[in-house]
Tab-separated table of C-alpha atoms (C1' of nucleotides) in Angstrom:
chain	number	residue	atom	x	y	z
G	29	MET	CA	78.120	167.281	137.407
G	30	SER	CA	74.922	165.684	138.597
G	31	ASP	CA	72.869	167.053	135.703
G	32	HIS	CA	69.595	167.437	137.450
G	33	VAL	CA	67.562	165.575	134.808
G	34	PHE	CA	70.366	163.093	134.081
G	35	GLY	CA	70.125	164.163	130.481
G	36	LYS	CA	73.775	163.530	129.707
G	37	GLY	CA	74.065	160.639	132.096
G	38	MET	CA	74.799	160.388	135.738
G	39	GLN	CA	77.695	159.682	138.028
G	40	ARG	CA	78.211	156.689	140.222
G	41	ALA	CA	76.710	158.344	143.286
G	42	ASP	CA	73.575	159.196	141.305
G	43	LEU	CA	73.160	155.619	140.155
G	44	ALA	CA	73.689	154.429	143.700
G	45	LYS	CA	71.084	156.803	145.086
G	46	LEU	CA	68.602	155.947	142.338
G	47	THR	CA	68.839	152.204	142.883
G	48	GLY	CA	69.610	152.092	146.565
G	49	CYS	CA	72.783	150.216	145.757
G	50	ASN	CA	75.956	150.755	147.730
G	51	LEU	CA	78.432	152.996	145.924
G	52	GLU	CA	81.256	150.483	146.056
G	53	THR	CA	79.057	147.602	145.005
G	54	ILE	CA	78.538	149.230	141.620
G	55	ARG	CA	82.268	149.213	141.023
G	56	TYR	CA	82.411	145.640	142.257
G	57	TYR	CA	79.699	144.530	139.820
G	58	GLU	CA	81.630	146.183	137.035
G	59	LYS	CA	84.829	144.430	138.062
G	60	ILE	CA	83.241	140.973	138.034
G	61	GLY	CA	81.456	141.681	134.772
G	62	MET	CA	77.898	141.910	136.073
G	63	MET	CA	77.675	145.512	134.929
G	64	PRO	CA	79.155	146.635	131.611
G	65	ASP	CA	82.117	149.001	131.579
G	66	PRO	CA	80.451	152.385	131.322
G	67	PRO	CA	81.675	155.187	129.096
G	68	ARG	CA	83.921	157.715	130.775
G	69	THR	CA	84.438	161.434	130.739
G	70	ALA	CA	87.779	162.770	129.502
G	71	SER	CA	89.058	162.707	133.063
G	72	GLY	CA	87.962	159.138	133.678
G	73	TYR	CA	84.656	159.576	135.519
G	74	ARG	CA	82.066	156.874	134.805
G	75	ILE	CA	78.904	157.979	133.030
G	76	TYR	CA	75.722	155.983	133.472
G	77	GLY	CA	72.462	156.041	131.542
G	78	GLU	CA	69.024	154.501	131.792
G	79	ASP	CA	70.219	151.114	130.543
G	80	HIS	CA	72.623	150.913	133.465
G	81	VAL	CA	69.809	151.762	135.837
G	82	SER	CA	67.647	148.923	134.500
G	83	ARG	CA	70.428	146.425	134.554
G	84	LEU	CA	71.485	147.277	138.086
G	85	ARG	CA	67.850	147.134	139.242
G	86	PHE	CA	67.525	143.689	137.691
G	87	ILE	CA	70.602	142.477	139.536
G	88	LEU	CA	69.506	143.968	142.847
G	89	ARG	CA	66.029	142.516	142.521
G	90	GLY	CA	67.450	139.108	141.729
G	91	ARG	CA	69.687	139.325	144.774
G	92	GLU	CA	66.724	140.352	146.940
G	93	LEU	CA	64.956	137.237	145.753
G	94	GLY	CA	67.914	135.171	146.872
G	95	PHE	CA	69.445	134.341	143.501
G	96	SER	CA	73.224	134.061	143.559
G	97	LEU	CA	75.225	136.416	141.379
G	98	ASP	CA	75.868	133.520	139.015
G	99	GLU	CA	72.185	132.773	138.774
G	100	VAL	CA	71.438	136.420	138.102
G	101	ARG	CA	74.158	136.393	135.456
G	102	GLY	CA	72.426	133.460	133.820
G	103	LEU	CA	69.024	135.123	133.913
G	104	LEU	CA	70.510	138.292	132.469
G	105	ALA	CA	72.049	136.294	129.642
G	106	LEU	CA	68.684	134.753	128.857
G	107	VAL	CA	66.967	138.118	128.885
G	108	GLU	CA	69.608	140.015	126.957
G	109	GLY	CA	70.012	137.111	124.592
G	110	GLY	CA	66.412	137.748	123.583
G	111	ALA	CA	65.180	134.314	124.559
G	112	GLN	CA	62.141	133.329	122.596
G	113	THR	CA	60.931	131.118	125.384
G	114	CYS	CA	60.654	131.702	129.070
G	115	ALA	CA	60.630	127.974	129.803
G	116	GLU	CA	64.266	128.140	130.846
G	117	VAL	CA	63.597	131.124	133.060
G	118	LYS	CA	60.752	129.281	134.711
G	119	GLU	CA	62.867	126.192	135.220
G	120	ARG	CA	65.647	128.137	136.896
G	121	THR	CA	63.163	129.963	139.058
G	122	GLU	CA	61.705	126.682	140.197
G	123	ARG	CA	65.106	125.222	140.922
G	124	HIS	CA	65.856	128.282	142.996
G	125	LEU	CA	62.466	128.016	144.674
G	126	ALA	CA	63.348	124.498	145.736
G	127	ASP	CA	66.566	125.853	147.276
G	128	VAL	CA	64.660	128.534	149.123
G	129	ARG	CA	62.195	125.975	150.466
G	130	ALA	CA	65.020	123.728	151.597
G	131	LYS	CA	66.571	126.636	153.461
G	132	ILE	CA	63.256	127.428	155.099
G	133	ALA	CA	62.903	123.799	156.175
G	134	ASP	CA	66.421	123.895	157.635
G	135	LEU	CA	65.740	127.051	159.566
G	136	ARG	CA	62.414	125.753	160.841
G	137	ARG	CA	64.145	122.667	162.155
G	138	ILE	CA	66.642	124.918	163.907
G	139	GLU	CA	63.873	127.129	165.217
G	140	LYS	CA	62.050	124.121	166.628
G	141	VAL	CA	65.089	122.822	168.487
G	142	LEU	CA	65.928	126.243	169.870
G	143	THR	CA	62.369	127.007	170.917
G	144	GLN	CA	61.875	123.685	172.652
G	145	THR	CA	65.198	123.858	174.393
G	146	ALA	CA	64.846	127.454	175.494
G	147	ALA	CA	61.390	126.636	176.882
G	148	GLN	CA	62.895	123.943	179.098
G	149	CYS	CA	65.395	126.390	180.495
G	150	SER	CA	64.302	128.255	183.562
G	151	GLY	CA	67.066	130.816	183.265
G	152	ASP	CA	67.683	130.457	186.990
G	153	MET	CA	70.808	129.301	188.679
G	154	VAL	CA	70.635	125.826	187.261
G	155	PRO	CA	73.704	123.647	187.070
G	156	ASP	CA	72.537	121.627	184.077
G	157	CYS	CA	71.266	124.002	181.451
G	158	PRO	CA	69.149	122.179	178.873
G	159	ILE	CA	70.481	124.426	176.124
G	160	ILE	CA	74.038	123.485	176.895
G	161	GLU	CA	73.020	119.845	177.091
G	162	VAL	CA	71.729	120.057	173.546
G	163	LEU	CA	74.903	121.685	172.339
G	164	ALA	CA	77.153	119.257	174.134
G	165	SER	CA	75.173	116.154	173.279
T	14	MET	CA	99.302	105.391	165.006
T	15	SER	CA	95.528	105.247	165.111
T	16	ASP	CA	95.513	103.334	168.399
T	17	HIS	CA	92.396	101.340	167.945
T	18	VAL	CA	90.878	102.275	171.293
T	19	PHE	CA	92.273	105.830	171.147
T	20	GLY	CA	93.937	105.067	174.458
T	21	LYS	CA	96.889	107.353	173.844
T	22	GLY	CA	94.908	109.858	171.849
T	23	MET	CA	94.013	110.094	168.235
T	24	GLN	CA	95.189	111.834	165.116
T	25	ARG	CA	93.441	114.539	163.212
T	26	ALA	CA	91.824	112.128	160.773
T	27	ASP	CA	90.400	110.124	163.652
T	28	LEU	CA	88.893	113.209	165.240
T	29	ALA	CA	87.470	114.199	161.891
T	30	LYS	CA	85.895	110.806	161.337
T	31	LEU	CA	84.529	110.675	164.871
T	32	THR	CA	82.841	114.062	164.670
T	33	GLY	CA	82.029	114.196	160.979
T	34	CYS	CA	84.069	117.370	160.741
T	35	ASN	CA	86.158	118.138	157.693
T	36	LEU	CA	89.842	117.425	158.228
T	37	GLU	CA	90.954	120.908	157.307
T	38	THR	CA	88.275	122.576	159.368
T	39	ILE	CA	89.838	121.185	162.519
T	40	ARG	CA	93.072	122.942	161.704
T	41	TYR	CA	91.130	126.062	160.862
T	42	TYR	CA	89.342	126.044	164.221
T	43	GLU	CA	92.682	125.681	165.910
T	44	LYS	CA	94.119	128.585	163.952
T	45	ILE	CA	91.290	130.938	164.908
T	46	GLY	CA	91.390	129.797	168.511
T	47	MET	CA	88.115	127.887	168.620
T	48	MET	CA	89.971	124.681	169.405
T	49	PRO	CA	92.925	124.635	171.810
T	50	ASP	CA	96.398	123.874	170.515
T	51	PRO	CA	96.655	120.133	171.034
T	52	PRO	CA	99.737	118.370	172.361
T	53	ARG	CA	102.077	116.998	169.730
T	54	THR	CA	104.180	113.950	169.201
T	55	ALA	CA	107.945	114.365	169.007
T	56	SER	CA	107.642	114.736	165.255
T	57	GLY	CA	104.895	117.314	165.449
T	58	TYR	CA	101.739	115.290	164.907
T	59	ARG	CA	98.680	116.568	166.767
T	60	ILE	CA	97.273	114.309	169.460
T	61	TYR	CA	93.625	114.616	170.426
T	62	GLY	CA	91.737	113.249	173.391
T	63	GLU	CA	88.168	113.027	174.614
T	64	ASP	CA	88.085	116.682	175.652
T	65	HIS	CA	88.841	117.710	172.101
T	66	VAL	CA	86.055	115.492	170.847
T	67	SER	CA	83.540	117.141	173.178
T	68	ARG	CA	84.655	120.621	172.342
T	69	LEU	CA	84.562	120.037	168.604
T	70	ARG	CA	81.121	118.424	168.911
T	71	PHE	CA	79.910	121.476	170.802
T	72	ILE	CA	81.169	123.788	168.086
T	73	LEU	CA	79.694	121.700	165.283
T	74	ARG	CA	76.351	121.427	167.039
T	75	GLY	CA	76.280	125.166	167.591
T	76	ARG	CA	77.030	125.732	163.922
T	77	GLU	CA	74.270	123.293	162.934
T	78	LEU	CA	71.897	125.370	165.021
T	79	GLY	CA	72.942	128.422	163.080
T	80	PHE	CA	75.080	130.148	165.698
T	81	SER	CA	77.991	132.108	164.271
T	82	LEU	CA	81.491	131.101	165.299
T	83	ASP	CA	81.607	134.168	167.509
T	84	GLU	CA	78.378	133.178	169.196
T	85	VAL	CA	79.662	129.660	169.723
T	86	ARG	CA	82.851	131.138	171.156
T	87	GLY	CA	80.766	133.112	173.596
T	88	LEU	CA	78.716	130.082	174.628
T	89	LEU	CA	81.880	128.065	175.075
T	90	ALA	CA	83.312	130.769	177.291
T	91	LEU	CA	80.181	130.673	179.442
T	92	VAL	CA	80.301	126.901	179.704
T	93	GLU	CA	84.011	126.577	180.312
T	94	GLY	CA	83.919	129.532	182.634
T	95	GLY	CA	81.667	127.419	184.835
T	96	ALA	CA	78.792	129.871	184.738
T	97	GLN	CA	76.643	129.581	187.817
T	98	THR	CA	73.618	130.756	185.923
T	99	CYS	CA	72.249	129.792	182.554
T	100	ALA	CA	70.279	133.025	182.268
T	101	GLU	CA	72.917	134.429	179.930
T	102	VAL	CA	72.852	131.281	177.837
T	103	LYS	CA	69.082	131.505	177.564
T	104	GLU	CA	69.249	135.159	176.616
T	105	ARG	CA	71.740	134.527	173.833
T	106	THR	CA	69.715	131.620	172.581
T	107	GLU	CA	66.643	133.780	172.401
T	108	ARG	CA	68.479	136.537	170.615
T	109	HIS	CA	69.654	133.975	168.111
T	110	LEU	CA	66.158	132.543	167.857
T	111	ALA	CA	64.898	135.980	166.882
T	112	ASP	CA	67.544	136.074	164.128
T	113	VAL	CA	66.492	132.680	162.871
T	114	ARG	CA	62.838	133.733	162.814
T	115	ALA	CA	63.704	136.886	160.915
T	116	LYS	CA	65.572	134.828	158.335
T	117	ILE	CA	62.608	132.486	157.996
T	118	ALA	CA	60.304	135.456	157.471
T	119	ASP	CA	62.653	136.813	154.794
T	120	LEU	CA	62.787	133.525	152.980
T	121	ARG	CA	59.036	133.063	153.183
T	122	ARG	CA	58.543	136.448	151.581
T	123	ILE	CA	60.920	135.409	148.824
T	124	GLU	CA	59.175	132.080	148.463
T	125	LYS	CA	55.824	133.801	148.102
T	126	VAL	CA	57.007	136.129	145.359
T	127	LEU	CA	58.720	133.325	143.467
T	128	THR	CA	55.769	130.957	143.789
T	129	GLN	CA	53.238	133.510	142.668
T	130	THR	CA	55.347	134.665	139.784
T	131	ALA	CA	56.255	131.197	138.602
T	132	ALA	CA	52.568	130.253	138.697
T	133	GLN	CA	51.757	133.103	136.328
T	134	CYS	CA	54.355	131.903	133.881
T	135	SER	CA	53.142	129.425	131.316
T	136	GLY	CA	56.633	128.424	130.312
T	137	ASP	CA	55.598	128.647	126.684
T	138	MET	CA	56.998	130.892	124.043
T	139	VAL	CA	55.822	134.041	125.717
T	140	PRO	CA	57.386	137.378	124.895
T	141	ASP	CA	56.654	138.939	128.262
T	142	CYS	CA	57.673	136.525	130.956
T	143	PRO	CA	56.111	137.472	134.283
T	144	ILE	CA	59.226	136.336	136.121
T	145	ILE	CA	61.406	138.673	134.139
T	146	GLU	CA	58.875	141.436	134.649
T	147	VAL	CA	59.243	141.016	138.388
T	148	LEU	CA	63.005	141.115	138.152
T	149	ALA	CA	63.069	144.101	135.856
T	150	SER	CA	60.365	146.064	137.651
Z	6	DC	C1'	92.667	180.487	144.094
Z	7	DT	C1'	91.338	177.827	147.595
Z	8	DT	C1'	88.309	174.634	149.631
Z	9	DG	C1'	85.360	170.858	149.946
Z	10	DA	C1'	83.021	167.275	147.903
Z	11	DG	C1'	83.028	163.951	144.644
Z	12	DT	C1'	85.748	160.445	141.854
Z	13	DC	C1'	89.561	157.454	140.673
Z	14	DT	C1'	92.647	153.233	141.676
Z	15	DG	C1'	94.179	149.161	144.086
Z	16	DT	C1'	93.977	146.600	148.102
Z	17	DA	C1'	92.494	144.668	152.522
Z	18	DG	C1'	89.037	143.161	155.403
Z	19	DT	C1'	84.584	140.426	156.676
Z	20	DA	C1'	82.639	135.110	157.582
Z	21	DC	C1'	83.530	130.372	157.101
Z	22	DC	C1'	85.567	127.365	155.403
Z	23	DT	C1'	87.945	124.121	151.621
Z	24	DA	C1'	91.698	122.611	148.893
Z	25	DC	C1'	96.180	122.173	147.415
Z	26	DA	C1'	101.452	121.929	146.916
Z	27	DG	C1'	105.593	120.407	148.723
Z	28	DA	C1'	107.913	118.571	152.534
Z	29	DG	C1'	108.352	115.263	156.221
Z	30	DC	C1'	106.971	111.006	159.012
Z	31	DG	C1'	105.614	106.150	159.943
Z	32	DT	C1'	104.795	101.573	158.956
Z	33	DA	C1'	103.977	97.251	156.164
Z	34	DG	C1'	105.892	94.276	152.988
Z	35	DC	C1'	109.865	92.375	150.682
D	20	DG	C1'	117.442	97.622	155.355
D	21	DC	C1'	114.804	99.706	151.907
D	22	DT	C1'	111.050	101.169	149.357
D	23	DA	C1'	106.424	102.481	148.712
D	24	DC	C1'	102.324	104.275	150.300
D	25	DG	C1'	99.545	106.878	153.123
D	26	DC	C1'	99.211	109.973	156.526
D	27	DT	C1'	100.711	114.446	158.619
D	28	DC	C1'	102.816	118.951	158.558
D	29	DT	C1'	103.036	124.010	156.865
D	30	DG	C1'	101.585	128.085	154.454
D	31	DT	C1'	98.748	129.903	151.129
D	32	DA	C1'	95.098	130.505	147.618
D	33	DG	C1'	90.423	130.156	146.393
D	34	DG	C1'	85.362	130.804	146.832
D	35	DT	C1'	80.947	134.155	147.813
D	36	DA	C1'	79.365	138.794	148.047
D	37	DC	C1'	80.432	142.496	149.297
D	38	DT	C1'	82.357	146.835	152.127
D	39	DA	C1'	85.747	150.096	153.391
D	40	DC	C1'	89.726	152.666	153.152
D	41	DA	C1'	94.074	155.352	151.644
D	42	DG	C1'	96.097	158.407	148.550
D	43	DA	C1'	95.713	160.769	144.309
D	44	DC	C1'	92.990	163.351	141.292
D	45	DT	C1'	89.025	166.424	139.406
D	46	DC	C1'	85.401	169.674	139.540
D	47	DA	C1'	82.480	173.486	140.810
D	48	DA	C1'	81.432	177.175	143.965
D	49	DG	C1'	82.796	181.142	146.557
DNA sequence: CTTGAGTCTGTAGTACCTACAGAGCGTAGC
DNA sequence: GCTACGCTCTGTAGGTACTACAGACTCAAG
């Protein structure tokens, strides 16, 4: 197989290479209904086309931007459902943005504690390590 | 039970309340060896003392600071092992700090993309939503 | 016709919990 | 003494998002 121009469709490995997605993840997305069941050859091999490429790219991009699979599923439904308005898309994006910002705030708090504590630690043979104090407090 | 002053030791629910840990999580930590097997009453009820409280607090604090359970396990081993030096503790903390900073950088990148894209979106009845463009690109 | 690479399937493993069912235990009230 | 209620015990299943593997099959090249 592996029709060089993908004229008749491509195999799983081709789709994986094209999108940078892990080979097994494609099958996983199919199993949980994120990707549609593709047509098969007579012997059962999956055949993918351009529509599969777009859809998988959409999912991967959403994941890169920190959306959960469920959130991506929702966005896909809006897009595929031919939403006349993007208000809902914007709303979900902003909800997600709030999540992302909350996570950043959390991590910054952690960073601050760790930085301050590590700074107090000489690293020498000290009986009372300030880092351990923080953990044990 | 529930000896008001915890003189003879406390039950699981008491330990949970005292540390803010989920009841089931205590059992889970025991199962994976993060918490030692506690003594039991004749009928099999777990009995916890002050040492269990400290250890659980250490674990929870480590988790709050974003250490993995394995990292916490390692720190605990250093502490309980009566390490003469805290150099190793400092090193691990700094390795973890680098992880935290990398995660912050990741999230900030995500935040930037989402903010910029959401700003371009009017939220009106637009056929080409810039958010979807980003996802589909 | 054989060989090697690709594909198929189901399943198990990762991290970190959380929740539940069904059984047993302990105590307060009657 | 007995019942009722709440706690504990156990093992196991679920959730999120994959990733990896074993064993069987298919396909194309030499």
